[in-house]
Coordinates of C-alpha atoms in Angstrom, one line a residue:
M1039 CA -24.9 28.5 -7.7
A1040 CA -26.2 31.4 -5.6
T1041 CA -29.8 30.1 -5.9
E1042 CA -28.6 26.7 -4.8
I1043 CA -26.8 28.1 -1.7
E1044 CA -29.8 30.1 -0.8
A1045 CA -32.2 27.1 -1.2
V1046 CA -30.1 25.0 1.1
A1047 CA -29.6 27.8 3.7
A1048 CA -33.3 28.5 3.6
G1049 CA -34.0 25.0 4.7
S1050 CA -32.1 25.6 7.9
G1051 CA -33.7 29.0 8.4
R1052 CA -30.6 31.0 7.8
L1053 CA -28.3 32.1 5.0
S1054 CA -24.8 30.8 5.6
S1055 CA -21.8 32.8 4.4
R1056 CA -19.6 31.6 1.6
S1057 CA -16.6 31.2 3.8
A1058 CA -18.6 29.1 6.3
M1059 CA -19.7 26.8 3.6
R1060 CA -16.2 26.0 2.5
R1061 CA -15.1 22.8 4.1
P1062 CA -11.7 21.5 3.0
Y1063 CA -12.1 18.4 5.1
A1064 CA -15.0 16.2 5.8
S1065 CA -16.6 16.9 9.2
Q1066 CA -18.0 14.4 11.7
E1067 CA -21.5 15.4 10.6
G1068 CA -20.9 14.0 7.1
A1069 CA -21.9 15.5 3.8
T1070 CA -24.2 18.5 3.7
P1071 CA -27.2 18.8 1.4
L1072 CA -25.3 21.2 -0.8
E1073 CA -22.4 18.8 -1.2
V1074 CA -24.8 15.9 -2.0
R1075 CA -26.5 18.1 -4.6
R1076 CA -23.2 18.9 -6.2
A1077 CA -22.2 15.3 -6.3
K1078 CA -25.5 14.3 -7.8
N1079 CA -25.2 17.0 -10.5
Q1080 CA -21.7 15.8 -11.3
L1081 CA -22.7 12.1 -11.5
K1082 CA -25.7 12.8 -13.7
S1083 CA -23.6 15.0 -16.0
N1084 CA -20.9 12.3 -16.3
L1085 CA -23.6 9.7 -17.0
L1086 CA -25.3 11.6 -19.7
M1087 CA -22.1 12.7 -21.4
N1088 CA -20.8 9.1 -21.5
L1089 CA -24.1 7.8 -23.0
E1090 CA -23.7 10.2 -25.9
S1091 CA -21.1 7.7 -27.3
R1092 CA -22.6 4.8 -29.2
M1093 CA -19.6 2.6 -28.1
V1094 CA -20.2 3.4 -24.5
Q1095 CA -23.9 2.7 -24.8
L1096 CA -23.1 -0.8 -26.2
E1097 CA -20.6 -1.5 -23.4
D1098 CA -23.1 -0.3 -20.8
L1099 CA -25.9 -2.4 -22.3
G1100 CA -23.7 -5.6 -22.1
R1101 CA -22.7 -4.8 -18.5
Q1102 CA -26.4 -4.2 -17.5
I1103 CA -27.6 -7.4 -19.1
Q1104 CA -24.8 -9.4 -17.2
V1105 CA -25.5 -7.7 -13.9
S1106 CA -29.3 -7.2 -13.8
G1107 CA -30.6 -9.2 -16.8
R1108 CA -32.2 -6.1 -18.3
K1109 CA -31.5 -2.7 -19.7
V1110 CA -31.9 0.2 -17.2
P1111 CA -32.8 3.4 -19.0
A1112 CA -30.9 6.6 -18.2
E1113 CA -34.1 8.1 -16.8
A1114 CA -34.3 5.3 -14.2
M1115 CA -30.6 5.8 -13.3
I1116 CA -31.2 9.5 -12.7
Q1117 CA -34.2 8.8 -10.5
H1118 CA -32.0 6.5 -8.4
I1119 CA -29.4 9.2 -8.1
E1120 CA -32.0 11.8 -7.1
S1121 CA -33.4 9.5 -4.4
I1122 CA -30.0 9.5 -2.5
T1123 CA -30.1 11.6 0.7
P1124 CA -27.3 12.8 3.0
D1125 CA -28.4 10.2 5.5
D1126 CA -27.9 7.5 2.9
I1127 CA -24.3 8.8 2.4
R1128 CA -23.7 8.7 6.2
K1129 CA -25.0 5.1 6.5
G1130 CA -23.0 3.9 3.5
A1131 CA -19.8 5.5 4.9
A1132 CA -20.5 4.0 8.3
G1133 CA -20.8 0.6 6.8
L1134 CA -17.5 0.9 4.9
L1135 CA -15.6 2.2 7.9
A1136 CA -17.1 -0.2 10.4
N1137 CA -13.9 -2.3 10.4
P1138 CA -10.3 -1.1 10.4
A1139 CA -8.9 -0.5 6.9
T1140 CA -6.4 -2.9 5.5
V1141 CA -3.3 -1.5 3.9
L1142 CA -1.3 -3.6 1.5
A1143 CA 2.2 -2.5 0.5
Q1144 CA 5.1 -3.9 -1.4
G1145 CA 8.7 -2.8 -0.9
Y1146 CA 9.7 -0.1 1.5
I1147 CA 6.9 1.2 3.8
D1148 CA 8.6 4.2 5.2
G1149 CA 6.5 6.5 3.0
I1150 CA 3.2 5.1 4.3
S1151 CA 3.8 5.2 8.0
Q1152 CA 0.9 7.6 8.5
F1153 CA -1.5 4.7 7.6
G1154 CA -0.9 3.0 10.9
P1155 CA 2.7 2.9 12.0
Q1156 CA 1.7 1.1 15.2
H1157 CA 0.7 -1.9 13.1
F1158 CA 4.0 -2.0 11.2
S1159 CA 6.1 -1.5 14.3
T1160 CA 4.5 -4.4 16.1
M1161 CA 4.6 -6.7 13.1
I1162 CA 8.4 -6.5 12.7
A1163 CA 10.4 -5.5 15.8
K1164 CA 14.1 -4.9 16.4
L1165 CA 16.0 -7.6 18.2
T1166 CA 15.9 -7.3 21.9
S1167 CA 19.1 -7.4 24.1
D1168 CA 18.5 -11.1 24.9
E1169 CA 17.9 -11.9 21.2
R1170 CA 21.1 -10.2 20.2
A1171 CA 23.0 -12.2 22.8
Q1172 CA 21.4 -15.5 21.8
K1173 CA 21.1 -15.1 18.0
L1174 CA 23.3 -12.3 16.8
E1175 CA 26.5 -13.2 18.6
P1176 CA 26.9 -16.5 16.8
L1177 CA 26.6 -14.7 13.5
L1178 CA 29.3 -12.2 14.5
G1179 CA 31.5 -15.2 15.4
S1180 CA 31.1 -16.6 11.8
G1181 CA 32.3 -13.5 10.0
W1182 CA 29.4 -11.1 10.0
K1183 CA 30.3 -7.6 11.2
M1184 CA 28.2 -4.8 12.6
Q1185 CA 28.1 -1.7 10.4
T1186 CA 29.2 1.7 11.6
G1187 CA 26.5 4.2 11.8
R1188 CA 23.5 1.8 11.4
D1189 CA 22.0 -1.2 13.0
A1190 CA 23.0 -3.7 10.3
V1191 CA 25.4 -6.6 9.7
A1192 CA 27.6 -7.2 6.6
K1193 CA 29.8 -10.0 5.3
S1194 CA 31.9 -10.6 2.1
F1195 CA 31.9 -13.9 0.3
T1196 CA 34.5 -15.1 -2.3
F1197 CA 33.9 -17.9 -4.8
S1198 CA 36.0 -19.7 -7.3
D1199 CA 34.6 -17.9 -10.3
F1200 CA 31.7 -15.7 -11.4
N1201 CA 29.4 -18.6 -12.2
S1202 CA 29.6 -19.9 -8.6
A1203 CA 29.1 -16.3 -7.3
F1204 CA 26.0 -15.9 -9.5
A1205 CA 24.6 -19.3 -8.6
F1206 CA 25.0 -18.4 -4.9
M1207 CA 23.2 -15.1 -5.4
A1208 CA 20.4 -16.8 -7.3
S1209 CA 19.9 -19.2 -4.4
V1210 CA 19.8 -16.4 -1.9
A1211 CA 17.4 -14.4 -4.1
L1212 CA 14.9 -17.3 -4.1
Q1213 CA 15.0 -17.6 -0.3
A1214 CA 14.8 -13.8 0.1
E1215 CA 11.7 -13.7 -2.2
K1216 CA 10.1 -16.5 -0.2
M1217 CA 10.8 -14.5 3.0
D1218 CA 9.8 -11.2 1.5
H1219 CA 13.1 -9.9 3.0
H1220 CA 15.8 -8.7 0.6
P1221 CA 19.5 -8.1 1.1
E1222 CA 21.6 -5.1 0.1
W1223 CA 24.4 -6.6 -2.0
F1224 CA 27.2 -5.8 -4.4
N1225 CA 28.9 -8.2 -6.8
V1226 CA 32.2 -7.9 -8.7
Y1227 CA 33.3 -11.1 -10.5
N1228 CA 33.7 -13.8 -7.8
R1229 CA 33.0 -11.5 -4.8
V1230 CA 29.7 -10.8 -3.2
D1231 CA 29.3 -8.2 -0.4
I1232 CA 26.0 -8.5 1.5
T1233 CA 24.4 -6.1 4.1
L1234 CA 21.4 -7.1 6.1
S1235 CA 19.0 -4.8 8.0
T1236 CA 15.2 -4.5 8.2
H1237 CA 13.8 -1.3 6.8
D1238 CA 10.4 -1.7 8.5
C1239 CA 11.9 -1.4 12.0
Q1240 CA 15.0 0.6 11.0
G1241 CA 17.4 -2.1 12.4
L1242 CA 18.2 -5.7 12.8
S1243 CA 15.2 -8.1 13.2
S1244 CA 14.7 -11.9 13.4
R1245 CA 14.4 -11.8 9.6
D1246 CA 18.0 -10.8 9.3
I1247 CA 19.1 -13.6 11.5
A1248 CA 17.1 -16.2 9.5
L1249 CA 18.4 -14.8 6.1
A1250 CA 22.0 -14.6 7.3
T1251 CA 21.8 -18.2 8.4
H1252 CA 20.6 -19.3 5.0
I1253 CA 23.2 -17.2 3.3
D1254 CA 26.0 -18.9 5.2
Q1255 CA 24.6 -22.3 4.3
A1256 CA 24.3 -21.4 0.7
A1257 CA 27.8 -20.0 0.6
R1258 CA 29.3 -23.3 1.9
H1259 CA 27.4 -25.1 -0.8
F1260 CA 28.8 -23.0 -3.7
Q1261 CA 32.3 -22.3 -2.4

């Protein structure tokens, strides 16, 4: 390792200290020659160790025939690895990062807000004052109630028996899955308590209005 550090430092005309060469995070300049050398050594080591297994060799042979139509010997792979330069790494990274990253998530997204909260906040917004007057007030007049301590609405539904309550929940579940917006609910025998709020915006959104409207329609069908 000492020889490797000295060789890299000699190329720049100075010997860098050990502390100066420690970089916990990538810099704007990209990978250094030393970092590329370490990555090459690790890649070659993993390649040769894996090829010691006859089973891995057979799998690799089949993969190479499918991809390139011929077997690429280990020596040729090592030559390709050795030909990579820090500039190649920079160009490859620049190509990958040329466009904004796409983040896919399922369920609550509170824990991944650092991956672009501005996108999430603009995708699903809280109801405005005008929207609350136009869309929320009719729901409050039909039995939905604002929850204390949070921006959410809730309503209780009672059915003739458990089968009717369960059929109602199944209908709501299908619509909720289609909307990718799921209620908080609680069921005991013929009673179903439902609370609606949008976790993505930490409050009521147009999704809650749409789902609440469907829930009221479904309840009338099964009651």
